[in-house]
Short mmCIF file of C-alpha atoms in Angstrom, two decimals:
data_model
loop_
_atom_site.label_atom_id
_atom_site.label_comp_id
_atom_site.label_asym_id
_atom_site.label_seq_id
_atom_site.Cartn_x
_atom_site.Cartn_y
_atom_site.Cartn_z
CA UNK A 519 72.10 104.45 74.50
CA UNK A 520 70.69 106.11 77.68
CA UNK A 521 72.96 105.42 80.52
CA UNK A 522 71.58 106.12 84.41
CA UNK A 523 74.11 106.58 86.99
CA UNK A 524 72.72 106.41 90.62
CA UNK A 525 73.68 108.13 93.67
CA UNK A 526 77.48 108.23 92.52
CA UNK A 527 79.98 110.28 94.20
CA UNK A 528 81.37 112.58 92.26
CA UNK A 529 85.27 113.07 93.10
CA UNK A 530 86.52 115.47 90.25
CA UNK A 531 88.10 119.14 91.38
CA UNK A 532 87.03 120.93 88.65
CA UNK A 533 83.45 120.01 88.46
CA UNK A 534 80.88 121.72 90.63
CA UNK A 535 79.51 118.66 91.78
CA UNK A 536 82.94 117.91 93.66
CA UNK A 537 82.26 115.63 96.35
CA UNK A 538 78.33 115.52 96.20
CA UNK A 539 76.38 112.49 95.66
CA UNK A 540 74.08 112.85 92.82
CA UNK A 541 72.74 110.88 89.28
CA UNK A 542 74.03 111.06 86.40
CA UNK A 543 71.85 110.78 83.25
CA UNK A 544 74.21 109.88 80.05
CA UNK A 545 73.05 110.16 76.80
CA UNK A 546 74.33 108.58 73.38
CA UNK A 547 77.99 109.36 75.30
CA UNK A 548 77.14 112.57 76.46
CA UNK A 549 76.37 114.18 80.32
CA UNK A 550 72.88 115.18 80.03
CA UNK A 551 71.54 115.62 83.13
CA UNK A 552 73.16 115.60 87.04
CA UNK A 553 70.34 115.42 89.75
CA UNK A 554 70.10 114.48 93.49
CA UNK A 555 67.31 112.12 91.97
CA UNK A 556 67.02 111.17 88.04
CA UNK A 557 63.65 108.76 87.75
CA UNK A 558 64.01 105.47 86.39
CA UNK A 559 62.63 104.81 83.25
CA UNK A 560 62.34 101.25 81.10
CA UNK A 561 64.45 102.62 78.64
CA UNK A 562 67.37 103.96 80.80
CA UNK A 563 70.49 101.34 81.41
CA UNK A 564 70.25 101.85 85.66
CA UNK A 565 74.04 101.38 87.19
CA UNK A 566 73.54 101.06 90.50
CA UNK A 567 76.59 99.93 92.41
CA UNK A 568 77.52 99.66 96.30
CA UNK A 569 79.27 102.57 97.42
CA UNK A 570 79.63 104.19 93.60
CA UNK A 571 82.32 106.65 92.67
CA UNK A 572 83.01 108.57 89.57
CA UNK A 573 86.00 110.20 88.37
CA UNK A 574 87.26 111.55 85.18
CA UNK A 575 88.75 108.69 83.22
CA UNK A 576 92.36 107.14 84.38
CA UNK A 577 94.88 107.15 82.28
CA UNK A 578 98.05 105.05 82.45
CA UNK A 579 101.16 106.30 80.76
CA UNK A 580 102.88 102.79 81.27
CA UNK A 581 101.42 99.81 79.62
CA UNK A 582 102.96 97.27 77.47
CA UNK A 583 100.23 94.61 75.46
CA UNK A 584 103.07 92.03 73.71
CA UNK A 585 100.97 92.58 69.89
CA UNK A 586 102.11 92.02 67.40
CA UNK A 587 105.32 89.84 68.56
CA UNK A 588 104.36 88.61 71.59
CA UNK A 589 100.91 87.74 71.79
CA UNK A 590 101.61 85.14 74.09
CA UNK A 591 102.23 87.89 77.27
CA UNK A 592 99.05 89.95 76.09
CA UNK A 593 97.15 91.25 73.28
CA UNK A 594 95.66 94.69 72.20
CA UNK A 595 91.96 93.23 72.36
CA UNK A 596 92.26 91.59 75.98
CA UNK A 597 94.99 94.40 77.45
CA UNK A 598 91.92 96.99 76.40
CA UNK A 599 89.69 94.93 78.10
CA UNK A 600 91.33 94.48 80.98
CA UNK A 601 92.09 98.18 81.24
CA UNK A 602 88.46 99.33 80.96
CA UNK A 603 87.87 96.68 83.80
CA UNK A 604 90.32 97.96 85.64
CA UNK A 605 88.82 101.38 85.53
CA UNK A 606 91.20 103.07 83.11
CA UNK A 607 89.13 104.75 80.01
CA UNK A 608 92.79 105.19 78.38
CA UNK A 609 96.49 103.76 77.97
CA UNK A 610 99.75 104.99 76.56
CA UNK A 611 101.05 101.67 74.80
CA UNK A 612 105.26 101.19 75.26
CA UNK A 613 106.40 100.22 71.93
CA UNK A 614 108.31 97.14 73.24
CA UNK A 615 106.99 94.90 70.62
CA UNK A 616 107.95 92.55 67.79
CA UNK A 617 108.97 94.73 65.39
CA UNK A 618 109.43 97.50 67.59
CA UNK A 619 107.27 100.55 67.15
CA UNK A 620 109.68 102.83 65.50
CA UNK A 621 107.84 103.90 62.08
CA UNK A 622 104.28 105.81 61.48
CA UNK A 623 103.13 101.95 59.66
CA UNK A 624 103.84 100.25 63.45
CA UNK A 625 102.22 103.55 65.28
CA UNK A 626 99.06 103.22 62.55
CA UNK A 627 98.86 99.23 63.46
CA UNK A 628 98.00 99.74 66.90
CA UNK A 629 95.66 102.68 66.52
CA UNK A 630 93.94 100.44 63.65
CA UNK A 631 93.52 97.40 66.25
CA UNK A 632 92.21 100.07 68.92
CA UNK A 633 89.28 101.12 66.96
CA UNK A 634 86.00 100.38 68.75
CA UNK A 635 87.20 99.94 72.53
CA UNK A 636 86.02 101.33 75.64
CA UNK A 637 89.75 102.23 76.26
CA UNK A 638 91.32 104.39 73.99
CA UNK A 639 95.21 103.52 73.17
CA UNK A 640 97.47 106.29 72.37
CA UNK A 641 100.90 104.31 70.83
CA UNK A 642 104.44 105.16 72.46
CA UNK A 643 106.79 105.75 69.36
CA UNK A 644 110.44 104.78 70.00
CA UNK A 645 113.62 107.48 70.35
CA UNK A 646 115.50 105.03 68.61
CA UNK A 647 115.51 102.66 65.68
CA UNK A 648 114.74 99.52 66.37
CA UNK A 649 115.01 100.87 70.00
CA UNK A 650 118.65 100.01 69.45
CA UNK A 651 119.59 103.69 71.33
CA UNK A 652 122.00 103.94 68.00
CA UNK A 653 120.23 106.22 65.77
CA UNK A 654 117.19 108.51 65.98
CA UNK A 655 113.86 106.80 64.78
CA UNK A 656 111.24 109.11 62.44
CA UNK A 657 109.75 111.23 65.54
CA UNK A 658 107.55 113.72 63.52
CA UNK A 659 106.37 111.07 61.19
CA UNK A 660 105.28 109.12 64.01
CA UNK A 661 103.91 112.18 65.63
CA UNK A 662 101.80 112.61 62.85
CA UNK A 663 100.43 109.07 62.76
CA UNK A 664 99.42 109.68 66.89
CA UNK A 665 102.21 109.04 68.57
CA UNK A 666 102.05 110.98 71.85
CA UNK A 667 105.79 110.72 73.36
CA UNK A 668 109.03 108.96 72.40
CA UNK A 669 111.26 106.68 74.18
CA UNK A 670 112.49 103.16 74.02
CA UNK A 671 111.28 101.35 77.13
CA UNK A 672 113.22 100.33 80.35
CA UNK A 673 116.51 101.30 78.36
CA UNK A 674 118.36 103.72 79.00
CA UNK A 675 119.68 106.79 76.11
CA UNK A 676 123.37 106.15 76.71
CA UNK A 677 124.55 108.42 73.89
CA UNK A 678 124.61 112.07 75.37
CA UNK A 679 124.43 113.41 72.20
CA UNK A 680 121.82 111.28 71.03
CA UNK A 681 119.29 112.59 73.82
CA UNK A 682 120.51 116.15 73.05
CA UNK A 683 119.55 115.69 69.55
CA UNK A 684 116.37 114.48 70.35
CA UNK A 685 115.54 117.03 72.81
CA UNK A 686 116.13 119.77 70.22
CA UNK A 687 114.35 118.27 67.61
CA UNK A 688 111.46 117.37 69.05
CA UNK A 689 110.59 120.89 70.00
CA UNK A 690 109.99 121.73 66.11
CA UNK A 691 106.49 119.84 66.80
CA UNK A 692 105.85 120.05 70.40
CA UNK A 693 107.42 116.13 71.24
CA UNK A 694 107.40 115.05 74.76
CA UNK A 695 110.85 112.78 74.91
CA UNK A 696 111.41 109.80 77.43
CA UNK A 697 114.47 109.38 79.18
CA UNK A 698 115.10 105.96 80.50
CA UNK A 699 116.88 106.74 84.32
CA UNK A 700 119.55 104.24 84.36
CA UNK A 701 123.48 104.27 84.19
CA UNK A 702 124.29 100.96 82.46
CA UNK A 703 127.73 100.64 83.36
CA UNK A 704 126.94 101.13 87.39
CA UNK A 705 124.09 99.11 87.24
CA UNK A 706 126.06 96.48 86.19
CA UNK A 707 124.67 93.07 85.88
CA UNK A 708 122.66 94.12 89.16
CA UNK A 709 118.84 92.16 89.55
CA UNK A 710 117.93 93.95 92.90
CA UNK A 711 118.65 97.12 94.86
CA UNK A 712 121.95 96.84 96.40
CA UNK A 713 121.26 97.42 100.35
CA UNK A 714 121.16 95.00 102.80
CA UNK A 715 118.74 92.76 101.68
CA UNK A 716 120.68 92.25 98.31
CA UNK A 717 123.82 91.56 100.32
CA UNK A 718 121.69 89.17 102.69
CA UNK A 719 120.38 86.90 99.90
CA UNK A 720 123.88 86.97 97.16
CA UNK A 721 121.91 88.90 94.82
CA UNK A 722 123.94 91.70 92.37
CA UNK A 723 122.66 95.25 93.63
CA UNK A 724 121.70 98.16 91.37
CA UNK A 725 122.61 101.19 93.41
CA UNK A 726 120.16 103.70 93.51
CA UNK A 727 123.34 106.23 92.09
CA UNK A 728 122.41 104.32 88.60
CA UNK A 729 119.16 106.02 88.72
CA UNK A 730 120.25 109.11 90.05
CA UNK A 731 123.18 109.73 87.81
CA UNK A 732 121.31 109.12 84.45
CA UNK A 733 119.08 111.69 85.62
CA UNK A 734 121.43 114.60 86.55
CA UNK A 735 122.96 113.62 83.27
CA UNK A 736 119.56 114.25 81.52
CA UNK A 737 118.55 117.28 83.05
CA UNK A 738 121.79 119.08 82.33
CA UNK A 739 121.04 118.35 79.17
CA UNK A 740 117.28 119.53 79.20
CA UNK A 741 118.71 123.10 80.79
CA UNK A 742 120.90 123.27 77.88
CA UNK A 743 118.25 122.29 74.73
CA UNK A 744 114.98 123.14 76.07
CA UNK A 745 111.98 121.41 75.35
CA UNK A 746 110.28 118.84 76.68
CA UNK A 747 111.78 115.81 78.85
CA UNK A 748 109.32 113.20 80.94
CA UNK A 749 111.45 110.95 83.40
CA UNK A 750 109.47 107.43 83.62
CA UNK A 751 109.40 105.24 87.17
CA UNK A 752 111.82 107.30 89.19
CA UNK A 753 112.27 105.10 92.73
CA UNK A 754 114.87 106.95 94.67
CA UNK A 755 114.76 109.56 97.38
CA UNK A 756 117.56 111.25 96.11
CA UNK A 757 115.65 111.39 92.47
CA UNK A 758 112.77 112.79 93.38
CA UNK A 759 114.73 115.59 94.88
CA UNK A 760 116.60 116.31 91.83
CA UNK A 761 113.28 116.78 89.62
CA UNK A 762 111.98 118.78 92.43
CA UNK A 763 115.07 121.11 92.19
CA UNK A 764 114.97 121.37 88.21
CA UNK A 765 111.20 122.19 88.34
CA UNK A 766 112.25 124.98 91.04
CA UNK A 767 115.20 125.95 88.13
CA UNK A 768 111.56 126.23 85.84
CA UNK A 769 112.71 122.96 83.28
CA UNK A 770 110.06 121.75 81.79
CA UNK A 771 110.44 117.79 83.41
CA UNK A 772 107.78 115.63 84.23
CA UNK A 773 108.32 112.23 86.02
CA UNK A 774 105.92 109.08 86.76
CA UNK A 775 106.08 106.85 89.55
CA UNK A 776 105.31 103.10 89.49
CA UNK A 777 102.73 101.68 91.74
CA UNK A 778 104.62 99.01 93.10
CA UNK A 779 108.17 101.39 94.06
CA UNK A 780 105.18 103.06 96.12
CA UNK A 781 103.82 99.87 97.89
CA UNK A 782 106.14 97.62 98.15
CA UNK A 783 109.95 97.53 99.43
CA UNK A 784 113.01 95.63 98.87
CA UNK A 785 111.66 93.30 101.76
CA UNK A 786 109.70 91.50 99.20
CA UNK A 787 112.46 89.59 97.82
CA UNK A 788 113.18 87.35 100.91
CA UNK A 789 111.25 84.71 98.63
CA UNK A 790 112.95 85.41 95.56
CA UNK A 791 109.80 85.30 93.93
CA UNK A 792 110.34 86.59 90.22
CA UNK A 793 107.01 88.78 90.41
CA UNK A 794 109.22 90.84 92.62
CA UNK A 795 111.83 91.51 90.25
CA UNK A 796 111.06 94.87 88.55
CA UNK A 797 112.72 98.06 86.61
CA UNK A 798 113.35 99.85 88.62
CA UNK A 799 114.22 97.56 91.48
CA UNK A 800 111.82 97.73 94.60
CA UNK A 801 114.03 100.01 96.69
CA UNK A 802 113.70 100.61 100.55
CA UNK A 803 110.88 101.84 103.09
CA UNK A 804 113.06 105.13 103.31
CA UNK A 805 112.74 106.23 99.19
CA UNK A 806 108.75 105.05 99.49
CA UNK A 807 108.36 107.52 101.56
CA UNK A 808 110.25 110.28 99.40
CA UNK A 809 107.95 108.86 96.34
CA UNK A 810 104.50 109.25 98.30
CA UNK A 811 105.67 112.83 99.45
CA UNK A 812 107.00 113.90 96.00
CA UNK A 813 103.20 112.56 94.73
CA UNK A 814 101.95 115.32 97.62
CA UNK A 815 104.03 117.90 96.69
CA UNK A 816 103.84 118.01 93.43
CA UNK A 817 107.38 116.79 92.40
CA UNK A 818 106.05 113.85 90.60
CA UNK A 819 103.63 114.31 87.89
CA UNK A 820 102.32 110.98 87.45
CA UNK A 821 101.52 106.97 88.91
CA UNK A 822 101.67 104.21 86.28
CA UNK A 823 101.11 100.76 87.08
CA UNK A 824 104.05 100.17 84.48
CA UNK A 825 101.77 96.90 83.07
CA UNK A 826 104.11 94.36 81.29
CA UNK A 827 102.81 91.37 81.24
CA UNK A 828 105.63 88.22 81.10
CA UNK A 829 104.69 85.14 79.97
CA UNK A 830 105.55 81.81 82.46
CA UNK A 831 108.32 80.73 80.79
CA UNK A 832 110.49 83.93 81.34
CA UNK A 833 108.98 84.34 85.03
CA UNK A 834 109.49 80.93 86.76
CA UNK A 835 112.64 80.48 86.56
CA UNK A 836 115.63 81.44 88.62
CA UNK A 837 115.41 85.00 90.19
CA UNK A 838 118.77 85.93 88.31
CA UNK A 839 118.19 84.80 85.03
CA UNK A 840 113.95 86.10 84.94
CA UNK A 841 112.57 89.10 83.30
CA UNK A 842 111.86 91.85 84.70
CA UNK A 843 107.94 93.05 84.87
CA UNK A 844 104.60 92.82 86.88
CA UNK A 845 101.17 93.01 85.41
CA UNK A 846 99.82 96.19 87.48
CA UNK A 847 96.33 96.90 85.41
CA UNK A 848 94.05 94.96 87.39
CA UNK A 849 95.20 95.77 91.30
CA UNK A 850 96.38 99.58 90.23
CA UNK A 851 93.63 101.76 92.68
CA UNK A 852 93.59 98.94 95.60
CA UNK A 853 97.52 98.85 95.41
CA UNK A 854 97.28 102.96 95.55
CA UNK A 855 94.56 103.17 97.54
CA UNK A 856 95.87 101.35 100.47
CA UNK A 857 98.67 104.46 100.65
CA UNK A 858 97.54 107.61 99.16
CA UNK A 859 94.33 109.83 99.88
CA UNK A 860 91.56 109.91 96.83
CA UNK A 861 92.12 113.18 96.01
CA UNK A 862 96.11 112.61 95.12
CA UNK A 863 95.21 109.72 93.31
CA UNK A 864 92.36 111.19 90.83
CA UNK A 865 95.10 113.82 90.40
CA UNK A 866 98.01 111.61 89.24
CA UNK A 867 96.01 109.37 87.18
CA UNK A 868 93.65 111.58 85.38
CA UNK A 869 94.59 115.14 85.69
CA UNK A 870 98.20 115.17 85.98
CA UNK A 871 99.23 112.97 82.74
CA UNK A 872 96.39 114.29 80.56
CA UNK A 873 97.96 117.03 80.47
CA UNK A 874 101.20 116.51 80.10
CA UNK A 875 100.53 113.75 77.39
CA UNK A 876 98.20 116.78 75.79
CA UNK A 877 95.34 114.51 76.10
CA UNK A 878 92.17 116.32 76.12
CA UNK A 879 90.45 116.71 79.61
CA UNK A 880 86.76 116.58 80.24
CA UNK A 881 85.00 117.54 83.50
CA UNK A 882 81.69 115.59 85.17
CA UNK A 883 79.63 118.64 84.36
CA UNK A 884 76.84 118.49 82.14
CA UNK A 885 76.97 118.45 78.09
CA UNK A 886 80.43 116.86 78.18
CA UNK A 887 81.57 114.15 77.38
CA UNK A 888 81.28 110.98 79.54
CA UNK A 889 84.96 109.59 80.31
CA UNK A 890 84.49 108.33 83.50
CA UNK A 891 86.42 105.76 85.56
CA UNK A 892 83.97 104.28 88.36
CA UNK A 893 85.72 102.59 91.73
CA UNK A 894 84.82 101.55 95.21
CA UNK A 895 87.78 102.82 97.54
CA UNK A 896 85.95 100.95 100.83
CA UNK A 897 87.03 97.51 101.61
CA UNK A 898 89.92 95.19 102.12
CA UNK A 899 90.45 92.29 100.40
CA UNK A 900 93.77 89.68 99.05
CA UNK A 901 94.42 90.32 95.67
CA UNK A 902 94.32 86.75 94.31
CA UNK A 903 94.87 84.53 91.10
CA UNK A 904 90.65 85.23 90.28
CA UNK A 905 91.54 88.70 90.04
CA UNK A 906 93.50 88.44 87.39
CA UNK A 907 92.41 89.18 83.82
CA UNK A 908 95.47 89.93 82.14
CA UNK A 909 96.66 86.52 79.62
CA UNK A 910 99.80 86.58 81.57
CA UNK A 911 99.62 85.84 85.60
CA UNK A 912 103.07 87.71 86.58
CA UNK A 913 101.40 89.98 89.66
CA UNK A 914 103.78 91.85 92.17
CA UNK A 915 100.68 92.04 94.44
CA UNK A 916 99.19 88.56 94.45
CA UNK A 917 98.39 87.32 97.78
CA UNK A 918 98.96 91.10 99.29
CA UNK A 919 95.87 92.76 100.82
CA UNK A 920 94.35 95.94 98.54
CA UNK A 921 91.80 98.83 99.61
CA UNK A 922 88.72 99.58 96.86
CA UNK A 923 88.29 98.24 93.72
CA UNK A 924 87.34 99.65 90.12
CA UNK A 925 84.31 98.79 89.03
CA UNK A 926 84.71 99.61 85.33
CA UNK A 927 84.24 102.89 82.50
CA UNK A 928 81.69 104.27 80.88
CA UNK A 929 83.72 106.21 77.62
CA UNK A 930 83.47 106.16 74.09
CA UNK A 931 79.29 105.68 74.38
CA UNK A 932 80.60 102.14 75.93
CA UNK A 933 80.09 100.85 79.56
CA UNK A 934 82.26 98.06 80.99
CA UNK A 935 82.05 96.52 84.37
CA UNK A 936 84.08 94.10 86.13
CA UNK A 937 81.47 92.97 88.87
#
């Protein structure tokens, strides 16, 4: 296949086509040929798009699909699709499932269903079995089957010892451990920030010192084991300054950030709309702004639209008693986009968790390979129902006016558009 990319502007730091607008001739999956004017030919697939961009390929550390278990929130052959729509060219896949994905036969499943996409899915092994945060599930094992980290999702390691165990062995073979940031017994039975707007509308507050304590915890214990510790959807100011100060100490942390504890605020839940109700709660305008400057500085590694897609009979219900989650794939850039400058964006989606998830990187340069994530980041519009593609409908951002949208991917010798 003979793929023509025209006048696309390149945003990617280490190519040396940064920032120019040029074509971009793609060949059976590979960069060929990077002009200020490639001729047309009958042969050639032309992509020409208003107001083209090209970046290296997104990836999203944060995605749950539902399969096998739950098939009725999302499955691995529309979640893929919707990813590569949504301009990512790959997804780490949180092993909240039915079974849970604890074993190298549940990491091999996915990897096996994955074959053939646009998108490439890289499985999430749990810490735990049965994510149960009791004993320690078959790391290496799963490691070798392509598991790329290890955590169970949205819950918290409560066992100190546990997480110190896991931090030690996981060095043996390189193993990037997750560390769920949340103190069970302060959180409480909280469903929202605690702040004013909790006390307002009668809802049980989390207080942000859940977040914050688990995480002191767990980097006391990374300074004592070593190795490797990654810190999913901080949303605190005062967390953001603790993984600065451990990075200054020269612990090797890493943290994401989800897109919606970037966007929106605590204000949102004057409706008690369930879309709004999220882990980690939607905090206040005051740690939004520590979150975009830690994504400035440096402090935090990584943005995930934390995808987990609920189905409607868990979401509308009453705001206490719903789960948490918001589908984030399909309004990811416009969300960011509306709040955060290209080049910080390209950098926390591509660069950033690449390699820290020891994914390999590619550059737009010519004879590599073409992983490319293609996006619009002019125009306004309200993210609506008709922009979802996701099986489940459970958006934070419906109705809320985005910047840009993705276009689609051109990776694994595939191109997918959502026009």
């Amino acid at each position: 296949m003979i793929t023509l990319l025209k006048s696309a502007t390149i945003i990617d730091a280490s190519s040396p086509f940064h920032q120019q607008t040029k074509d971009i001739l793609i060949v059976d999956g590979i960069i060929k040929k990077i002009d200020d004017n490639i001729s047309k030919k009958k042969e050639y697939n032309i992509l020409e798009l208003d107001n083209l961009h090209v970046s290296c390929g997104w990836f999203d550390t944060s995605v749950s699909f539902g399969e096998p278990g739950y098939e009725e929130r999302e499955t691995i052959q529309n979640g893929l699709q919707v990813a590569a729509k949504s301009g990512f060219t790959s997804v780490a896949v949180n092993p909240n499932t039915n079974p849970v994905v604890d074993n190298k036969s549940a990491v091999e499943f996915l990897r096996n269903k994955a074959n053939g996409f646009a998108t490439n899915l890289f499985p999430i092994g749990t810490l735990t079995q049965q994510s149960k945060g009791e004993e320690m599930a078959e790391l290496f094992d799963m490691q070798q089957s392509g598991a790329i980290a290890f955590g169970d999702y949205n819950k918290p390691v409560e066992n100190d010892n546990l997480l110190k165990i896991a931090l030690l062995y996981a060095q043996n073979f390189n193993g990037l451990v997750f560390s769920f940031a949340k103190n069970k017994k302060i959180a409480g039975e909280g469903v929202a920030n605690e702040g004013i707007n909790s006390t307002k509308l009668g809802l049980k507050g989390i207080p942000a010192l859940a977040e914050e304590l688990q995480i002191a915890r767990d980097l006391f214990l990374l300074e004592y084991t070593g190795g490797k510790l990654h810190i999913p959807t901080i949303s605190t100011e005062k967390s953001v300054q603790l993984i600065k100060d451990a990075k200054k100490k020269g612990l090797n942390v890493s943290c994401s950030v989800a897109i919606h504890n970037l966007v929106l605020t605590d204000d949102e839940l004057h409706d008690f709309e369930a879309n709004t109700k999220v882990t980690p709660p939607l905090r206040t305008q005051k740690d939004t702004k520590a979150l975009l400057k830690g994504l400035k500085d440096g402090t935090i590694d990584i943005i995930t639209s934390d995808h987990n897609p609920i189905d409607i009979e868990h979401k509308k219900v009453e705001f206490s008693v719903a789960k948490n989650g918001t589908i984030g794939l399909e309004s990811a850039f416009g969300a960011l986009n509306s709040v955060l400058d290209l080049e910080t964006i390209i950098k926390c989606l591509s660069d950033n968790p690449k390699k820290i998830f020891d994914i390999k990187k590619t550059s737009i340069n010519i004879d590599q390979k073409a992983d490319l994530s293609f996006f619009n980041p002019e125009g306004n519009y309200i993210f609506s129902a008709n922009d979802i593609l996701s099986i489940s409908k459970n958006s934070i951002f419906l109705n809320k006016k985005l910047k840009g949208k993705a276009y689609g991917v051109f990776n694994n010798n595939q191109l997918v558009l959502n026009l």
